[in-house]
Short mmCIF file of C-alpha atoms and ligand atoms in Angstrom, two decimals:
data_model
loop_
_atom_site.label_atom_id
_atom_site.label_comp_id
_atom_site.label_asym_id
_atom_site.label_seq_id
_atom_site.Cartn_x
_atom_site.Cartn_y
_atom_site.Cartn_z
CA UNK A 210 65.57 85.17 113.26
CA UNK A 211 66.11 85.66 109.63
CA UNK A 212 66.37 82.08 107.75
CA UNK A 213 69.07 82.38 104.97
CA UNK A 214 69.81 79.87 102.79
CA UNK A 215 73.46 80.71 100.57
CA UNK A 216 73.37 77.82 97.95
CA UNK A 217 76.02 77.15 95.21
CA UNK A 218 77.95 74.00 92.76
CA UNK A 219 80.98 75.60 91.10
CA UNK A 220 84.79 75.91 91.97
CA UNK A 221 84.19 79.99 91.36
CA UNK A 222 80.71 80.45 92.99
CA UNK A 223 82.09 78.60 95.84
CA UNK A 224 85.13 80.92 96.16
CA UNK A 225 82.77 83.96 96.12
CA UNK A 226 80.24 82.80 98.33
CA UNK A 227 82.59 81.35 101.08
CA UNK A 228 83.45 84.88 102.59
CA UNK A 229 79.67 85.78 102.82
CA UNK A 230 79.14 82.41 104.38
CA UNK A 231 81.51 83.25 107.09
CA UNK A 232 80.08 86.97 107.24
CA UNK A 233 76.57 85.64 107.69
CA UNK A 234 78.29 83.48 110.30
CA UNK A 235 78.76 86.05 112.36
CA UNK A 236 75.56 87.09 113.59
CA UNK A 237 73.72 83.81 114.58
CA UNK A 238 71.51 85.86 116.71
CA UNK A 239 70.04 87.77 113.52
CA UNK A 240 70.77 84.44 111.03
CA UNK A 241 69.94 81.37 111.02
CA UNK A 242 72.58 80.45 108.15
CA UNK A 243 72.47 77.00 106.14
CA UNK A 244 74.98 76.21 103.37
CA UNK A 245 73.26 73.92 100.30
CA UNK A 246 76.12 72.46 97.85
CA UNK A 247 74.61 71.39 94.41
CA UNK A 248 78.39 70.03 93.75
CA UNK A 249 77.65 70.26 90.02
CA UNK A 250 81.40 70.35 90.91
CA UNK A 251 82.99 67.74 93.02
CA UNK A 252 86.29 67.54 94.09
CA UNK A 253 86.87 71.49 92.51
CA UNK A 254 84.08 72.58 94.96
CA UNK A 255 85.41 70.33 98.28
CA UNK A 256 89.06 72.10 97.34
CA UNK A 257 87.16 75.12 98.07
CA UNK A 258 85.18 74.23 100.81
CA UNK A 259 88.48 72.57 102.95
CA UNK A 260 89.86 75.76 102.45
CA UNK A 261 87.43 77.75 103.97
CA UNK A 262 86.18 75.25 106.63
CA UNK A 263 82.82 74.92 105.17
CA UNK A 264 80.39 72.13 106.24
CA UNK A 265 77.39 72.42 103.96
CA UNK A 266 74.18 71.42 105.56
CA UNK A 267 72.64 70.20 102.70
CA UNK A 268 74.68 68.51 99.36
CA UNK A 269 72.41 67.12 96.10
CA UNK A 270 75.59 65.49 94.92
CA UNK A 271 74.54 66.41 91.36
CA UNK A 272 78.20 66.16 89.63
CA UNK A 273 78.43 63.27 86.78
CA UNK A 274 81.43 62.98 84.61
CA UNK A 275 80.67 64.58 81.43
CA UNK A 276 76.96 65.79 82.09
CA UNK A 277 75.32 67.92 79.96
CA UNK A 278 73.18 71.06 80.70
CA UNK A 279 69.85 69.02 80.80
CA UNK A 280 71.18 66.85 83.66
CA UNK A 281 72.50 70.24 86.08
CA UNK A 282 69.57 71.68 85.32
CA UNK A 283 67.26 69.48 86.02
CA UNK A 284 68.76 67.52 89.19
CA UNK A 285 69.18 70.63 90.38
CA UNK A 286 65.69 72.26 90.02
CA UNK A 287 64.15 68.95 91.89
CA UNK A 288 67.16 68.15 94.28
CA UNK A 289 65.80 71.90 95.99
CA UNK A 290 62.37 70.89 96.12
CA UNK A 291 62.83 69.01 99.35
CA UNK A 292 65.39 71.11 100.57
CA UNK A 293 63.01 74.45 100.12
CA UNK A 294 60.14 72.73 101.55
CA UNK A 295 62.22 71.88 104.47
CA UNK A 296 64.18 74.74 105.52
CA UNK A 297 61.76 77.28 104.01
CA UNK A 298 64.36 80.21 104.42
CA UNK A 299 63.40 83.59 103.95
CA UNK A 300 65.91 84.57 101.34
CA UNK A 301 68.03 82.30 98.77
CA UNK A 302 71.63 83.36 98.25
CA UNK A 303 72.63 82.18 94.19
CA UNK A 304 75.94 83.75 92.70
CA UNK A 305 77.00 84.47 89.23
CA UNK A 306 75.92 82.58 86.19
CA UNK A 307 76.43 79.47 86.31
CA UNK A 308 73.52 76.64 85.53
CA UNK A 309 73.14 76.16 89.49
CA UNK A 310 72.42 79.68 90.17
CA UNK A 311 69.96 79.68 87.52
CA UNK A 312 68.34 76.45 88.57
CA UNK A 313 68.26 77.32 92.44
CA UNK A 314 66.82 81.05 91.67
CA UNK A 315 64.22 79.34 89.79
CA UNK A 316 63.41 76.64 92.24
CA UNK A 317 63.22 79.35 94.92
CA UNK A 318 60.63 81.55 92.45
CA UNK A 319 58.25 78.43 92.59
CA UNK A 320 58.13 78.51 96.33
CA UNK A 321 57.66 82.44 96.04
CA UNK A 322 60.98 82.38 98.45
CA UNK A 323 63.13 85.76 97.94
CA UNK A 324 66.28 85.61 95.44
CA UNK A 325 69.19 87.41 96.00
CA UNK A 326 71.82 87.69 93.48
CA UNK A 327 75.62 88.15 93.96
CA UNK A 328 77.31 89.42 91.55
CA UNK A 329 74.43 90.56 89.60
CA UNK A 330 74.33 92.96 86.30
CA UNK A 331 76.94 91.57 84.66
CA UNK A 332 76.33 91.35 80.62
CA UNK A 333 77.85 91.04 77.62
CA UNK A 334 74.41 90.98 75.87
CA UNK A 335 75.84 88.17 73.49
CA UNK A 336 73.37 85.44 74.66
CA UNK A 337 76.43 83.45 72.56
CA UNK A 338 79.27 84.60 74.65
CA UNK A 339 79.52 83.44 77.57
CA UNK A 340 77.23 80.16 76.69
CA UNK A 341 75.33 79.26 78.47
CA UNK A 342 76.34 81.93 81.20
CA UNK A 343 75.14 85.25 80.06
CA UNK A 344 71.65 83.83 79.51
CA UNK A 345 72.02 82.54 83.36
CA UNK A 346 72.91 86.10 84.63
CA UNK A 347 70.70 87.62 82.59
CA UNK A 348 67.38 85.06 83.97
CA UNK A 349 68.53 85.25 87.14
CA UNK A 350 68.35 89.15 87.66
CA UNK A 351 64.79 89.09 85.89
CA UNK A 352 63.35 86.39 88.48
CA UNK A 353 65.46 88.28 91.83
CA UNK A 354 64.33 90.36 94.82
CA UNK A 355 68.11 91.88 95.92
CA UNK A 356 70.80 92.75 93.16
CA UNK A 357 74.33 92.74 94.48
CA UNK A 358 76.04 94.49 91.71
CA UNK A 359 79.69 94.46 92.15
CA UNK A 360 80.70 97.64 90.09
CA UNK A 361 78.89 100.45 89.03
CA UNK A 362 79.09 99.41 85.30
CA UNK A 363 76.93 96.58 86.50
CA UNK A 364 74.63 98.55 88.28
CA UNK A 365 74.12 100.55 85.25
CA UNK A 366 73.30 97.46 83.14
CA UNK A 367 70.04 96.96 85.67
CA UNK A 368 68.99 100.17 85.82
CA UNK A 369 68.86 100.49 81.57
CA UNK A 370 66.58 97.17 82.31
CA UNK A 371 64.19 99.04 84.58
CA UNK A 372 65.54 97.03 87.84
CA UNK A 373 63.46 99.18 90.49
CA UNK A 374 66.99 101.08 92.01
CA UNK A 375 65.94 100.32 95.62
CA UNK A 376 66.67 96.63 94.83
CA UNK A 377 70.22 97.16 93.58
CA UNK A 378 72.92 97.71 95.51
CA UNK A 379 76.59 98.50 94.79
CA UNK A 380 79.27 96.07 96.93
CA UNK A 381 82.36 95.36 95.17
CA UNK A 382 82.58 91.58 94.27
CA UNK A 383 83.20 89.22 96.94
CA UNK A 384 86.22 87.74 94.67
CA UNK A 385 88.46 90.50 96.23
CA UNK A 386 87.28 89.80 99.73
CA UNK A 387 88.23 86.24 99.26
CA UNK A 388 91.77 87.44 97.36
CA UNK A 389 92.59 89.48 99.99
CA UNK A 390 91.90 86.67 103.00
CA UNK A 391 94.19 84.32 101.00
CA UNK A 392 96.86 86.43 100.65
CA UNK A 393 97.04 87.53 104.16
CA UNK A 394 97.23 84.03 104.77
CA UNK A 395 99.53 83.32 102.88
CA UNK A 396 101.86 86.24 104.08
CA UNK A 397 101.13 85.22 107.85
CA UNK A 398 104.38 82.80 108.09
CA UNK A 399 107.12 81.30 106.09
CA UNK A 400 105.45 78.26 107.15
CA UNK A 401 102.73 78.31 105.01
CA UNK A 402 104.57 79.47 102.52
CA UNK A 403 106.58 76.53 102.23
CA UNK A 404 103.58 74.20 102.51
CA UNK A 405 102.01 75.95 99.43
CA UNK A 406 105.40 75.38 97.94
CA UNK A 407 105.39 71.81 98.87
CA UNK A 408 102.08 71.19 97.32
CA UNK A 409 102.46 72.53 93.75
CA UNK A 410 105.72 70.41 93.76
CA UNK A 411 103.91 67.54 94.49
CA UNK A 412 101.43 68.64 91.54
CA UNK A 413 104.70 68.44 89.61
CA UNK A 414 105.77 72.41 89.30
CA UNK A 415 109.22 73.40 90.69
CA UNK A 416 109.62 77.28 90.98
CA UNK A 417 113.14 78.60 89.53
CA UNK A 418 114.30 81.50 88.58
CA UNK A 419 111.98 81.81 85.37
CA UNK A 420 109.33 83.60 84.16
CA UNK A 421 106.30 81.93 84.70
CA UNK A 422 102.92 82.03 81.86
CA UNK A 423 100.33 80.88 84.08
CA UNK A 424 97.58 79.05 81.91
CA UNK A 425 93.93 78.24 82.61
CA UNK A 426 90.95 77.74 79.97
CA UNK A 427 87.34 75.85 79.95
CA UNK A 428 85.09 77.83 78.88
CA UNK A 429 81.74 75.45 76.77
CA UNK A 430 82.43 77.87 73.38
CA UNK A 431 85.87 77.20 73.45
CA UNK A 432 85.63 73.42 73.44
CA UNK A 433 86.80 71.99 69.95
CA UNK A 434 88.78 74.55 67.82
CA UNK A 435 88.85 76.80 70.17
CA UNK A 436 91.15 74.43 72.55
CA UNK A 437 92.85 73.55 69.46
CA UNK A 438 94.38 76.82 68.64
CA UNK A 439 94.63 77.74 72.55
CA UNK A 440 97.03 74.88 72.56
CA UNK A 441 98.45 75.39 69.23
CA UNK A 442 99.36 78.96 70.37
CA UNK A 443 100.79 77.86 74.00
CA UNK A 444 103.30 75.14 71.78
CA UNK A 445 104.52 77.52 69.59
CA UNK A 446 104.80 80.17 72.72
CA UNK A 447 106.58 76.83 74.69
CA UNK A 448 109.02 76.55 71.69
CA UNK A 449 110.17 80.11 71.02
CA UNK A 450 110.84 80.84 75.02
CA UNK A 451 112.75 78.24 76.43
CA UNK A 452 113.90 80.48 79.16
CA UNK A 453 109.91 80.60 80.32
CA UNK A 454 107.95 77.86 82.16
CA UNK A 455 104.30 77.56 81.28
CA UNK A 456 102.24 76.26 84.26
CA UNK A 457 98.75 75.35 83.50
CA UNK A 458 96.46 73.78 86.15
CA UNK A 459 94.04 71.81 83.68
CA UNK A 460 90.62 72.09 84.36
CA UNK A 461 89.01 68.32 85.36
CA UNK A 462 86.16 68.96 82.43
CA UNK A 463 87.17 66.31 79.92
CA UNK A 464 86.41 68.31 76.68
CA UNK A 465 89.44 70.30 78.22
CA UNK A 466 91.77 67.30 79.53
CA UNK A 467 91.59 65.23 76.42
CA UNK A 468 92.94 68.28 73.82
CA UNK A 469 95.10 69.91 76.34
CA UNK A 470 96.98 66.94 77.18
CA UNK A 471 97.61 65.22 73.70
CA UNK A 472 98.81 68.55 72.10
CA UNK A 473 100.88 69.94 75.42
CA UNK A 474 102.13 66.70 77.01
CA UNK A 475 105.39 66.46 75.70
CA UNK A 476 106.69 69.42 75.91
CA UNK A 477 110.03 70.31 78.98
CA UNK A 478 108.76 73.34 79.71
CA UNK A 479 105.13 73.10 79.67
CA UNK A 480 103.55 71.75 83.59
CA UNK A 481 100.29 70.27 83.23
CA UNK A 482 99.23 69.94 86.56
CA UNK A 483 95.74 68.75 88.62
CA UNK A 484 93.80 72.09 89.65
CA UNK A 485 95.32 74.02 92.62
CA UNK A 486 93.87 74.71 95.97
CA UNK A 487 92.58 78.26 96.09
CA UNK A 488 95.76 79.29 98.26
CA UNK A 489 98.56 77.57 96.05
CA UNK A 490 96.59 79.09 93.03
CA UNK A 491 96.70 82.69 94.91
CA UNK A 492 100.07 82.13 95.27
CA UNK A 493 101.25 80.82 91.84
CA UNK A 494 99.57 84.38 90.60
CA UNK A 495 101.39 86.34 92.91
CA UNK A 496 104.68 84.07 90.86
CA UNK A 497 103.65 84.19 87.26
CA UNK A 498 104.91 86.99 85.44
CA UNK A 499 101.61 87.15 83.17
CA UNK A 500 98.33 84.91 82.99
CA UNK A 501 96.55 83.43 79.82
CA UNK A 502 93.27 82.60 80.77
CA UNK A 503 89.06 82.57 79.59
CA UNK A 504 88.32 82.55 83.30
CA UNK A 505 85.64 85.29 84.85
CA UNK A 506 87.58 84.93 88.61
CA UNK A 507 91.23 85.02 87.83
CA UNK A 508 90.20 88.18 85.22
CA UNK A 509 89.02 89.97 88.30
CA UNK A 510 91.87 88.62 90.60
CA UNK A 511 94.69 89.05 88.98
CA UNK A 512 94.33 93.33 88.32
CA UNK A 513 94.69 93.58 92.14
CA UNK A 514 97.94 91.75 91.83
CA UNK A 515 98.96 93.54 89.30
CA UNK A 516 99.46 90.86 87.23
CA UNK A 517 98.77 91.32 82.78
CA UNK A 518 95.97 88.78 81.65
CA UNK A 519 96.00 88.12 78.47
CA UNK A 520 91.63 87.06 77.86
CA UNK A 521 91.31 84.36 75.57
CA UNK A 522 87.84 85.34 74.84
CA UNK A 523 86.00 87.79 72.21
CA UNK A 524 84.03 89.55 74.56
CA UNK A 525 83.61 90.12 78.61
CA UNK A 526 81.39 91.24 80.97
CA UNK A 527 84.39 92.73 83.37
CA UNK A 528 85.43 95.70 81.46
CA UNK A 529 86.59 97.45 84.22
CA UNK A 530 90.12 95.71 84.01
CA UNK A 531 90.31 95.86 80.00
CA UNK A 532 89.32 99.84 80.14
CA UNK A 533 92.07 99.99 82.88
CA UNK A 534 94.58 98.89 80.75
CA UNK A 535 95.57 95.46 82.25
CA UNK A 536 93.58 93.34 80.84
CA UNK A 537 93.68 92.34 77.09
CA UNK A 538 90.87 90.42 74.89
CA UNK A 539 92.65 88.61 72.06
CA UNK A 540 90.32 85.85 71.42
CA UNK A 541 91.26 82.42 70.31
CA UNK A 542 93.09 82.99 66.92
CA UNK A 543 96.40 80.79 67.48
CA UNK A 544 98.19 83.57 65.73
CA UNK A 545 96.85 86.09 67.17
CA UNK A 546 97.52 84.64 71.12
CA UNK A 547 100.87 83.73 70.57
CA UNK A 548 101.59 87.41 68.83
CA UNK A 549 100.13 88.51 72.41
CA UNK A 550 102.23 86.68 74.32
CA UNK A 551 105.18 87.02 72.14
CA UNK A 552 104.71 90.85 72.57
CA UNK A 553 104.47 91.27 76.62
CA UNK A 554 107.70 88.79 77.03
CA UNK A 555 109.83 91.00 75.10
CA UNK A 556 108.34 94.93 75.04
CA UNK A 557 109.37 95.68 78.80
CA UNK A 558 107.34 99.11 78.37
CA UNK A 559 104.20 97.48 77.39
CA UNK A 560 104.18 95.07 80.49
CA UNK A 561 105.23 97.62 82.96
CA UNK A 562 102.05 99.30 81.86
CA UNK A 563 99.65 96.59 82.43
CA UNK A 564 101.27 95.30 85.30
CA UNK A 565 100.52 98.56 87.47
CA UNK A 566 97.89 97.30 90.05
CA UNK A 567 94.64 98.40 90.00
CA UNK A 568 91.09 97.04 92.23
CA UNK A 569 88.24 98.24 89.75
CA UNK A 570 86.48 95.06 91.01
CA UNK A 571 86.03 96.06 95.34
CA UNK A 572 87.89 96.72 98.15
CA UNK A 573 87.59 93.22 100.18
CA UNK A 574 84.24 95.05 101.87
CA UNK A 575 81.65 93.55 99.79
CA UNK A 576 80.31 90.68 101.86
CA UNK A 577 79.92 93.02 104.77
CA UNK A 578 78.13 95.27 102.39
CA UNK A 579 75.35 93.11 101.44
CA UNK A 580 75.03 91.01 105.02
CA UNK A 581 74.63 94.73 106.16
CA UNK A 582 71.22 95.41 103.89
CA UNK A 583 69.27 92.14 106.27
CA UNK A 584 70.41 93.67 109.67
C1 UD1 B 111 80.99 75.31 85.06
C2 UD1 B 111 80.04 76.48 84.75
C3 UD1 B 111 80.84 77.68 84.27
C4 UD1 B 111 81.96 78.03 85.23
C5 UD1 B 111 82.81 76.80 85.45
C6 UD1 B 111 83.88 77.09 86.45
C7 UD1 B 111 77.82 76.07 83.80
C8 UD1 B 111 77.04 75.81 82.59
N1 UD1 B 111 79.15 76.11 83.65
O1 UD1 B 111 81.53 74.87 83.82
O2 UD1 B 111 79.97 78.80 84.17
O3 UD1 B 111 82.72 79.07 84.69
O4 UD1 B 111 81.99 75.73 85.95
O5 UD1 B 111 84.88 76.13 86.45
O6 UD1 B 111 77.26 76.24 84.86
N2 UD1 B 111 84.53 67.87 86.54
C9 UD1 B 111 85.07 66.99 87.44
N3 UD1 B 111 85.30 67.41 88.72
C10 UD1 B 111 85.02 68.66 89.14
C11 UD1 B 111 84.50 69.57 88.21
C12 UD1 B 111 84.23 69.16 86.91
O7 UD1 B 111 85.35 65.85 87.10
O8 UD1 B 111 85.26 68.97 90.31
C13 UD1 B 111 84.25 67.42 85.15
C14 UD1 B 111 83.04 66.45 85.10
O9 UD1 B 111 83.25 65.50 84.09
C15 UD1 B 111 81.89 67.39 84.71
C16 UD1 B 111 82.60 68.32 83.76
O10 UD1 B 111 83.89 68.54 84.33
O11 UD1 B 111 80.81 66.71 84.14
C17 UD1 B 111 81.92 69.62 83.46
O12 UD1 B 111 81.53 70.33 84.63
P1 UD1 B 111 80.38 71.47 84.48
O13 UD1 B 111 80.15 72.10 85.79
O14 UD1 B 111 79.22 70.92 83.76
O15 UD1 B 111 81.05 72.50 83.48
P2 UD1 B 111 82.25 73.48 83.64
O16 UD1 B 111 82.90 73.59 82.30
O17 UD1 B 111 83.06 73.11 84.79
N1 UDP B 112 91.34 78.70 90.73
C1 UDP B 112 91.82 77.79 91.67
N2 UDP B 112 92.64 76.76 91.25
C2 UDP B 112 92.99 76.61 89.95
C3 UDP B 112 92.47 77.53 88.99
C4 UDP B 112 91.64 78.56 89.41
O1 UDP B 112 91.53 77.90 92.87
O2 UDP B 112 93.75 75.69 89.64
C5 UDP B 112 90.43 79.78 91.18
C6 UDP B 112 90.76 81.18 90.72
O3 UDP B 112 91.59 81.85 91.65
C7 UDP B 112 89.39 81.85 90.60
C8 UDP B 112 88.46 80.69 90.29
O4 UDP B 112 89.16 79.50 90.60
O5 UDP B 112 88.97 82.40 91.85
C9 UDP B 112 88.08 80.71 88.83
O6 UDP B 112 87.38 79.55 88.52
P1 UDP B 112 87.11 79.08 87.06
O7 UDP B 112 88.15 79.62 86.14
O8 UDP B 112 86.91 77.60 87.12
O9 UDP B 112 85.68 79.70 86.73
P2 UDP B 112 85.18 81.11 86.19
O10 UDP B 112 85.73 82.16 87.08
O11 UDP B 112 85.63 81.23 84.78
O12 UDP B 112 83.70 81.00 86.27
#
């Protein structure tokens, strides 16, 4: 019996690592499978883990309103003592780059325990951009025994490092496996359609007949005038399209809450709205008619729906999508997001070209992939 221990904090990591959960799940003659939360997010993570009817076996609890880097890291690091010395699993599951995957893959070097890493590869070399996260990826892959690189650009990135190819392997990214269970769901009944329905009215969005901007933003280096001119850019956007509803779950961080709702508030046709449940989010992306965003997930999500994202960021580590054509970077120039935007309401040829679907980031496969390399 193989002990395997998956082990993540984050609203995203949690989305990603649920369908390999379940996959694991599978074979509990071959696995014995244990789920550690970090909940360096709280109620974003438990959204996630309802959804997917995940009871973790072991939770640090290490979410505090505002907390810095210092505290993740460090409750973290000594919350998995105990839990390493306990379970001793054979392999540690971490995912992405967030400070819990960093801390966990570091807790599990000190016991000499085995790290795999989802979504591995991924760089933008700017240790800047994403900060802290591309420093996390990029620590993570030096101190890991299995690389799960989700696209071939990423395996590429690990080989130019000298990652020994016999540790890397090429799955797709578990994002798509998790897009594609939601929206079967979703299409199963009318049903659950209407629930979803029900529930983002309750959140205080009514669908009509209009086009839809779906919003969402937190990234650390955005925080101040970043978020300043994101919302100065959405106003202006708000103001020139009155025929277009901008719906923008806010993120619960409250460098993001405070700017978003004292520029945004009081406008009609602007929704600020509590963060969705994975399924209602799914769904309010299959709605929108284009997506403004910073987000890693919803830039790998939203191709397959063929959906245009507009990347308020100045560099990515998912090319795939912006070398495809439907993703865009334009930063977080006020001017320059809301020339974006203006652009792919009106020029009906330029959106039919980046709203042809495309799945550069897997095939739905990818958990099966890597549960397949410990059989
Ligand atoms: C974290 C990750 C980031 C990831 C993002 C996904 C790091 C350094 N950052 O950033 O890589 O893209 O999650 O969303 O690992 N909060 C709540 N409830 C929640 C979640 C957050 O109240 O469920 C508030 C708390 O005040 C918390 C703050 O948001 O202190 C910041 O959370 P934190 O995880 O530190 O940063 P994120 O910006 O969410
Ligand atoms: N998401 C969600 N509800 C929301 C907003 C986003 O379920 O209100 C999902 C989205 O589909 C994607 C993930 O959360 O899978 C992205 O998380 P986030 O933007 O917080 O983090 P990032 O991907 O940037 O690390």
């Amino acid at each position: 019996m193989k002990k395997i221990l998956l082990v993540f904090g984050t609203r995203p990591e949690a989305i990603k690592m649920a369908p390999l959960v379940k996959e694991f799940q599978k074979y509990p003659n071959i696995f014995e499978t244990k789920v550690c939360v970090t909940a360096q997010h709280r109620q974003m993570l438990d959204q996630v883990l309802e959804v997917f009817e995940i009871v973790p076996d072991y939770d640090l609890d290490v979410m505090a309103p505002n907390q810095d880097l210092f505290d993740i890291t460090s409750k973290v690091l000594l919350g998995m003592r105990n839990i390493l010395n306990e379970f001793a699993p054979d392999v540690v599951f971490v995912h992405g780059d967030t400070t819990t995957s960093l801390a966990v893959a570091m807790g599990a070097f000190y016991k000499r325990i085995k790290v795999a890493h989802v979504e591995a590869g991924l760089r933008t070399y700017d240790l800047q951009s994403p900060w802290p996260e591309e420093m996390n990826r990029q620590l993570t892959d030096r101190i890991s025994d299995y690389y799960f690189a989700p696209t071939m650009g990423a395996e590429n990135n690990l080989k130019i490092e000298k990652v020994p190819q016999e540790k890397v392997y090429v799955t797709g990214n578990t994002v798509i496996d998790a897009l594609l269970m939601a929206v079967d769901i979703i299409a199963q009944d009318k049903s659950i359609e209407n629930q979803i329905v029900k529930s983002i009215k309750e959140k205080g969005y009514v669908f009509s007949d209009k086009r839809i901007v779906l919003v969402t933003g937190h990234r650390r280096e955005n925080f101040g005038d970043g978020f300043l001119h994101i919302c100065q850019a959405i106003k202006n956007v708000a103001i020139s399209h009155p025929d277009v509803d901008i719906v923008y779950p806010v993120h619960l961080n409250p460098n993001v809450q405070k700017p978003v709702f004292e520029l945004l508030s009081d406008l009609d046709n602007v929704f600020l709205i509590s963060p969705l449940d994975y399924l209602p989010f799914v769904y309010m992306m299959q709605h929108s008619h284009l997506i403004l965003t910073d987000s890693g997930g919803v830039q790998e999500e939203a191709p397959s729906l063929g959906k245009p994202v507009l990347v308020m960021r100045n560099t990515t580590e998912r090319p795939e999508a912006v070398t495809a054509g439907t993703v865009k970077l334009v930063g977080t120039d006020a001017k320059i997001i809301e020339d974006n935007l203006n652009l792919l309401l009106k020029d009906k040829e330029l959106y039919t070209q980046m709203s042809i679907a495309n799945n550069p980031y897997g095939d739905g496969a990818a958990c099966s992939r890597i549960v397949q390399v410990f059989i």
